[in-house]
CSV table of C-alpha atoms in Angstrom, one decimal:
chain,number,residue,atom,x,y,z
A,236,UNK,CA,-21.0,-6.3,8.8
A,237,UNK,CA,-18.3,-7.0,11.4
A,238,UNK,CA,-15.8,-4.2,11.8
A,239,UNK,CA,-12.1,-4.3,12.5
A,240,UNK,CA,-10.1,-2.4,15.2
A,241,UNK,CA,-7.9,0.5,14.3
A,242,UNK,CA,-4.4,-0.4,13.1
A,243,UNK,CA,-1.5,0.2,15.5
A,244,UNK,CA,1.0,2.8,14.4
A,245,UNK,CA,3.9,0.3,14.8
A,246,UNK,CA,4.2,-3.4,13.9
A,247,UNK,CA,6.1,-4.0,17.2
A,248,UNK,CA,5.0,-2.9,20.6
A,249,UNK,CA,7.2,-1.4,23.3
A,250,UNK,CA,8.1,-4.9,24.7
A,251,UNK,CA,9.3,-6.2,21.4
A,252,UNK,CA,6.3,-8.3,20.6
A,253,UNK,CA,4.3,-8.1,17.3
A,254,UNK,CA,0.8,-6.6,17.3
A,255,UNK,CA,-0.8,-9.7,15.9
A,256,UNK,CA,-4.3,-9.2,14.4
A,257,UNK,CA,-6.3,-7.9,11.5
A,258,UNK,CA,-7.0,-4.1,11.5
A,259,UNK,CA,-8.5,-1.2,9.6
A,260,UNK,CA,-6.0,1.5,8.7
A,261,UNK,CA,-2.4,2.2,8.1
A,262,UNK,CA,0.9,1.2,9.9
A,263,UNK,CA,3.5,3.9,10.0
A,264,UNK,CA,6.4,1.8,11.2
A,265,UNK,CA,6.9,-1.8,9.9
A,266,UNK,CA,10.5,-2.2,11.1
A,267,UNK,CA,11.3,-5.7,12.3
A,268,UNK,CA,14.4,-4.7,14.2
A,269,UNK,CA,12.6,-4.0,17.6
A,270,UNK,CA,11.4,-7.6,17.7
A,271,UNK,CA,12.7,-9.4,20.8
A,272,UNK,CA,12.9,-12.9,22.2
A,273,UNK,CA,12.0,-15.8,19.8
A,274,UNK,CA,11.0,-13.4,17.1
A,275,UNK,CA,14.3,-11.6,16.8
A,276,UNK,CA,16.6,-12.2,13.8
A,277,UNK,CA,20.1,-10.9,13.1
A,278,UNK,CA,23.0,-11.5,10.8
A,279,UNK,CA,22.6,-14.1,8.1
A,280,UNK,CA,19.3,-15.4,9.4
A,281,UNK,CA,17.8,-11.9,8.9
A,282,UNK,CA,19.4,-11.5,5.5
A,283,UNK,CA,18.0,-14.8,4.2
A,284,UNK,CA,14.5,-14.4,5.5
A,285,UNK,CA,13.5,-10.7,5.5
A,286,UNK,CA,11.4,-9.7,2.5
A,287,UNK,CA,9.5,-6.6,1.6
A,288,UNK,CA,7.6,-5.4,-1.5
A,289,UNK,CA,5.2,-2.9,-2.8
A,290,UNK,CA,2.8,-3.9,-5.6
A,291,UNK,CA,0.3,-1.8,-7.5
A,292,UNK,CA,-2.3,-3.1,-9.9
A,293,UNK,CA,-4.6,-0.8,-11.8
A,294,UNK,CA,-7.6,-2.0,-13.8
A,295,UNK,CA,-10.1,-0.4,-16.1
A,296,UNK,CA,-12.6,-1.7,-18.7
A,297,UNK,CA,-9.9,-1.7,-21.3
A,298,UNK,CA,-6.5,-2.2,-19.6
A,299,UNK,CA,-4.9,-3.9,-16.6
A,300,UNK,CA,-1.4,-3.0,-15.5
A,301,UNK,CA,0.8,-3.9,-12.6
A,302,UNK,CA,4.1,-2.9,-11.2
A,303,UNK,CA,6.2,-4.1,-8.3
A,304,UNK,CA,9.3,-3.3,-6.4
A,305,UNK,CA,10.7,-6.3,-4.5
A,306,UNK,CA,13.5,-6.3,-1.9
A,307,UNK,CA,14.6,-9.9,-1.0
A,308,UNK,CA,17.4,-8.7,1.3
A,309,UNK,CA,20.2,-10.5,-0.7
A,310,UNK,CA,18.8,-9.4,-4.1
A,311,UNK,CA,16.2,-7.0,-5.5
A,312,UNK,CA,14.1,-6.5,-8.6
A,313,UNK,CA,10.6,-6.0,-9.9
A,314,UNK,CA,8.2,-6.4,-12.8
A,315,UNK,CA,5.8,-4.4,-15.0
A,316,UNK,CA,3.1,-5.5,-17.4
A,317,UNK,CA,0.2,-4.0,-19.3
A,318,UNK,CA,-2.6,-6.3,-20.5
A,319,UNK,CA,-5.1,-5.2,-23.2
A,320,UNK,CA,-8.4,-6.7,-22.0
A,321,UNK,CA,-10.2,-6.1,-25.4
A,322,UNK,CA,-7.6,-7.9,-27.5
A,323,UNK,CA,-6.6,-10.2,-24.6
A,324,UNK,CA,-2.9,-9.8,-25.2
A,325,UNK,CA,0.1,-8.4,-23.3
A,326,UNK,CA,1.3,-5.0,-24.5
A,327,UNK,CA,4.3,-5.0,-22.1
A,328,UNK,CA,5.7,-7.7,-20.0
A,329,UNK,CA,9.1,-7.0,-18.3
A,330,UNK,CA,10.9,-8.6,-15.4
A,331,UNK,CA,13.8,-6.8,-13.8
A,332,UNK,CA,15.9,-9.5,-12.0
A,333,UNK,CA,18.7,-7.3,-10.6
A,334,UNK,CA,18.2,-3.7,-9.6
A,335,UNK,CA,18.8,-1.1,-6.9
A,336,UNK,CA,15.6,-0.6,-5.0
A,337,UNK,CA,14.5,1.7,-2.2
A,338,UNK,CA,11.6,0.7,0.1
A,339,UNK,CA,11.3,2.0,3.6
A,340,UNK,CA,9.5,0.8,6.8
A,341,UNK,CA,6.5,3.0,6.4
A,342,UNK,CA,3.4,1.3,4.9
A,343,UNK,CA,1.2,4.4,5.5
A,344,UNK,CA,3.4,6.7,3.4
A,345,UNK,CA,5.0,4.3,0.9
A,346,UNK,CA,7.7,5.4,-1.5
A,347,UNK,CA,9.2,2.5,-3.6
A,348,UNK,CA,11.9,3.1,-6.2
A,349,UNK,CA,13.7,0.8,-8.6
A,350,UNK,CA,16.7,1.7,-10.8
A,351,UNK,CA,18.2,-0.6,-13.4
A,352,UNK,CA,19.7,-0.3,-16.9
A,353,UNK,CA,17.6,2.4,-18.6
A,354,UNK,CA,14.9,1.4,-16.1
A,355,UNK,CA,13.1,3.5,-13.5
A,356,UNK,CA,10.2,2.8,-11.2
A,357,UNK,CA,8.5,5.2,-8.8
A,358,UNK,CA,5.5,4.0,-6.8
A,359,UNK,CA,4.1,6.3,-4.1
A,360,UNK,CA,1.0,6.1,-2.0
A,361,UNK,CA,-0.2,7.9,1.2
A,362,UNK,CA,-3.5,8.9,2.6
A,363,UNK,CA,-3.4,12.1,0.5
A,364,UNK,CA,-2.3,10.9,-2.9
A,365,UNK,CA,0.0,8.7,-5.0
A,366,UNK,CA,1.5,8.1,-8.3
A,367,UNK,CA,3.0,5.3,-10.5
A,368,UNK,CA,5.7,6.2,-12.9
A,369,UNK,CA,7.6,3.5,-14.9
A,370,UNK,CA,10.2,4.0,-17.6
A,371,UNK,CA,11.6,1.1,-19.6
A,372,UNK,CA,13.8,0.5,-22.6
A,373,UNK,CA,11.9,0.3,-25.9
A,374,UNK,CA,10.1,3.6,-25.4
A,375,UNK,CA,7.8,2.4,-22.6
A,376,UNK,CA,6.5,5.0,-20.2
A,377,UNK,CA,3.6,4.8,-17.8
A,378,UNK,CA,2.4,7.8,-15.7
A,379,UNK,CA,-0.6,7.4,-13.5
A,380,UNK,CA,-2.1,9.4,-10.6
A,381,UNK,CA,-3.6,7.5,-7.6
A,382,UNK,CA,-6.1,9.1,-5.3
A,383,UNK,CA,-6.2,7.2,-2.1
A,384,UNK,CA,-8.1,10.0,-0.4
A,385,UNK,CA,-11.1,8.7,-2.4
A,386,UNK,CA,-10.7,5.1,-1.2
A,387,UNK,CA,-11.9,3.2,1.8
A,388,UNK,CA,-9.6,2.4,4.7
A,389,UNK,CA,-6.9,-0.3,3.9
A,390,UNK,CA,-6.7,-3.6,5.6
A,391,UNK,CA,-3.6,-4.4,7.7
A,392,UNK,CA,-2.9,-7.9,8.8
A,393,UNK,CA,0.0,-8.8,11.2
A,394,UNK,CA,0.4,-12.5,11.2
A,395,UNK,CA,2.4,-15.2,12.8
A,396,UNK,CA,4.4,-17.5,10.5
A,397,UNK,CA,5.8,-21.0,11.3
A,398,UNK,CA,9.3,-21.0,12.9
A,399,UNK,CA,8.6,-17.9,15.2
A,400,UNK,CA,8.4,-15.6,12.2
A,401,UNK,CA,6.3,-12.5,11.6
A,402,UNK,CA,4.8,-11.0,8.5
A,403,UNK,CA,2.6,-8.0,7.9
A,404,UNK,CA,0.7,-6.8,4.9
A,405,UNK,CA,-1.3,-3.6,4.1
A,406,UNK,CA,-3.9,-4.0,1.3
A,407,UNK,CA,-5.6,-1.0,-0.2
A,408,UNK,CA,-8.6,-1.4,-2.5
A,409,UNK,CA,-10.8,0.8,-4.7
A,410,UNK,CA,-8.2,3.5,-5.1
A,411,UNK,CA,-9.2,5.8,-8.0
A,412,UNK,CA,-6.6,5.9,-10.8
A,413,UNK,CA,-6.0,7.5,-14.2
A,414,UNK,CA,-3.2,8.3,-16.6
A,415,UNK,CA,-1.6,7.1,-19.7
A,416,UNK,CA,0.9,4.5,-21.0
A,417,UNK,CA,3.1,4.9,-24.0
A,418,UNK,CA,4.4,1.8,-25.8
A,419,UNK,CA,6.5,2.8,-28.8
A,420,UNK,CA,4.4,4.9,-31.1
A,421,UNK,CA,1.1,4.0,-29.3
A,422,UNK,CA,-0.5,5.8,-26.4
A,423,UNK,CA,-3.1,4.1,-24.2
A,424,UNK,CA,-5.2,6.3,-21.9
A,425,UNK,CA,-6.5,4.8,-18.7
A,426,UNK,CA,-9.6,6.5,-17.3
A,427,UNK,CA,-12.1,5.5,-14.6
A,428,UNK,CA,-9.6,2.9,-13.2
A,429,UNK,CA,-9.2,1.5,-9.7
A,430,UNK,CA,-6.0,0.4,-8.1
A,431,UNK,CA,-5.3,-2.4,-5.6
A,432,UNK,CA,-2.1,-1.8,-3.5
A,433,UNK,CA,0.0,-4.3,-1.5
A,434,UNK,CA,2.7,-3.3,0.9
A,435,UNK,CA,4.2,-6.4,2.6
A,436,UNK,CA,7.1,-6.9,5.0
A,437,UNK,CA,8.2,-9.8,7.1
A,438,UNK,CA,10.4,-12.8,7.8
A,439,UNK,CA,9.3,-15.5,5.4
A,440,UNK,CA,10.1,-19.2,5.2
A,441,UNK,CA,12.5,-20.4,2.5
A,442,UNK,CA,9.6,-22.2,0.8
A,443,UNK,CA,6.5,-19.9,0.8
A,444,UNK,CA,3.6,-20.7,-1.5
A,445,UNK,CA,0.2,-19.1,-1.7
A,446,UNK,CA,-2.7,-18.2,-3.9
A,447,UNK,CA,-3.9,-14.6,-3.9
A,448,UNK,CA,-6.9,-13.0,-5.4
A,449,UNK,CA,-7.4,-9.2,-5.4
A,450,UNK,CA,-10.0,-7.2,-7.3
A,451,UNK,CA,-12.0,-4.0,-7.1
A,452,UNK,CA,-14.5,-1.9,-9.2
A,453,UNK,CA,-18.1,-0.8,-9.2
A,454,UNK,CA,-21.2,-3.0,-8.8
A,455,UNK,CA,-24.1,-2.6,-11.1
A,456,UNK,CA,-25.8,-0.3,-8.6
A,457,UNK,CA,-22.7,2.0,-8.5
A,458,UNK,CA,-21.3,1.0,-5.1
A,459,UNK,CA,-17.6,0.4,-4.8
A,460,UNK,CA,-16.6,-3.2,-4.3
A,461,UNK,CA,-13.2,-4.7,-3.4
A,462,UNK,CA,-12.0,-8.1,-2.2
A,463,UNK,CA,-8.8,-9.7,-1.0
A,464,UNK,CA,-8.4,-13.5,-0.6
A,465,UNK,CA,-5.3,-15.6,0.3
A,466,UNK,CA,-4.9,-19.3,0.7
A,467,UNK,CA,-1.6,-20.9,1.9
A,468,UNK,CA,0.0,-17.9,3.5
A,469,UNK,CA,-1.4,-15.6,6.3
A,470,UNK,CA,-4.1,-18.2,6.6
A,471,UNK,CA,-3.5,-19.2,10.3
A,472,UNK,CA,-5.3,-17.5,13.3
A,473,UNK,CA,-5.0,-14.1,11.5
A,474,UNK,CA,-5.9,-13.8,7.9
A,475,UNK,CA,-5.9,-11.0,5.3
A,476,UNK,CA,-9.2,-12.1,3.8
A,477,UNK,CA,-11.5,-9.1,3.5
A,478,UNK,CA,-14.3,-7.4,1.6
A,479,UNK,CA,-14.8,-3.7,0.9
A,480,UNK,CA,-18.3,-2.6,-0.1
A,481,UNK,CA,-19.7,0.9,-0.2
A,482,UNK,CA,-16.7,2.2,1.7
A,483,UNK,CA,-16.9,-0.3,4.5
A,484,UNK,CA,-14.2,-2.9,5.3
A,485,UNK,CA,-15.3,-6.3,6.7
A,486,UNK,CA,-13.2,-9.5,7.5
A,487,UNK,CA,-13.9,-12.8,5.8
A,488,UNK,CA,-13.3,-16.4,6.8
A,489,UNK,CA,-10.6,-18.6,5.4
A,490,UNK,CA,-10.4,-18.8,1.6
A,491,UNK,CA,-10.5,-21.8,-0.7
A,492,UNK,CA,-9.2,-21.7,-4.3
A,493,UNK,CA,-10.4,-24.3,-6.8
A,494,UNK,CA,-8.6,-24.3,-10.2
A,495,UNK,CA,-6.4,-26.4,-12.4
A,496,UNK,CA,-2.7,-25.5,-12.2
A,497,UNK,CA,-2.2,-27.3,-15.5
A,498,UNK,CA,-4.9,-25.3,-17.2
A,499,UNK,CA,-4.8,-21.8,-15.7
A,500,UNK,CA,-7.2,-20.4,-18.3
A,501,UNK,CA,-9.9,-22.8,-17.3
A,502,UNK,CA,-12.6,-21.7,-14.8
A,503,UNK,CA,-11.7,-20.7,-11.3
A,504,UNK,CA,-13.8,-20.9,-8.1
A,505,UNK,CA,-13.1,-18.8,-5.0
A,506,UNK,CA,-15.0,-19.2,-1.8
A,507,UNK,CA,-14.7,-18.6,2.0
A,508,UNK,CA,-15.6,-21.0,4.8
A,509,UNK,CA,-18.1,-18.5,6.3
A,510,UNK,CA,-20.2,-18.8,3.2
A,511,UNK,CA,-20.1,-15.1,2.4
A,512,UNK,CA,-18.1,-15.5,-0.9
A,513,UNK,CA,-18.6,-17.9,-3.7
A,514,UNK,CA,-17.2,-16.6,-7.0
A,515,UNK,CA,-16.7,-18.3,-10.3
A,516,UNK,CA,-14.9,-16.6,-13.2
A,517,UNK,CA,-13.1,-17.3,-16.5
A,518,UNK,CA,-9.6,-15.8,-16.8
A,519,UNK,CA,-8.8,-13.3,-19.7
A,520,UNK,CA,-5.1,-14.0,-19.7
A,521,UNK,CA,-2.2,-15.6,-18.0
A,522,UNK,CA,1.3,-14.4,-17.0
A,523,UNK,CA,4.1,-16.6,-15.8
A,524,UNK,CA,7.4,-15.9,-14.2
A,525,UNK,CA,10.1,-18.2,-12.9
A,526,UNK,CA,13.8,-17.6,-11.9
A,527,UNK,CA,16.3,-18.7,-9.3
A,528,UNK,CA,18.9,-16.4,-7.8
A,529,UNK,CA,20.8,-19.5,-6.6
A,530,UNK,CA,22.2,-17.6,-3.7
A,531,UNK,CA,20.9,-19.8,-0.9
A,532,UNK,CA,20.6,-23.6,-0.9
């Protein structure tokens, strides 16, 4: 399989230019402030376009849960949900539209926090370990341990965006995870799980749309398998499409998603133009979210 070069320690080089490309490994400094020339943003232009988030999704044979901390610059929030795969129903589904968040410029040693009314999120991940802690009203508490030291190298993609903008993402896959979730009087234990992690930071267009697929687990022969596919964003000369198999990371061609937006529970097909991926699957559930901060026209 084709391999990727080692990730730079910083998103921006000493001349103020982005390190465009797809890489294996972690970026320790994702700050956009050193960008120079046509990539530089300041004042209102920066406030309106700079976005960053950290997202963690953990799956097991019985449960899927996900948490995010999102900093939009002019607003911040997040979400948390737990899906019961056996009963095919949501146990928890919360969106926090306004909160105080903390998320720094270090993708390699990420610490993301969210504080709202009786609401706390803590998401941490580094090369040596990590954790996910979520506390919500209604006696909802999730505590999971992540073990990135047992996972393959993450993918880092630093990509050009239309309008002289820059975005980066660091995707980690096949991260061993375990813990428990308490919802009211019920306790759900998650064992033998795997996490997918997404740290992203960049200057995004006002209208940004994309389709994203991320998954990981074990193949029938016991090997670890992970995949990340995106269509519509970061799909120019540099993509974040990649495959992890047996601990090795390999890039993939541009992705194509075939599905019915009007019937999201119908069959989906995902493929890549290099012919290495052709997946068909039937969704187990659907989650929707839509809101408008109405701060920028």
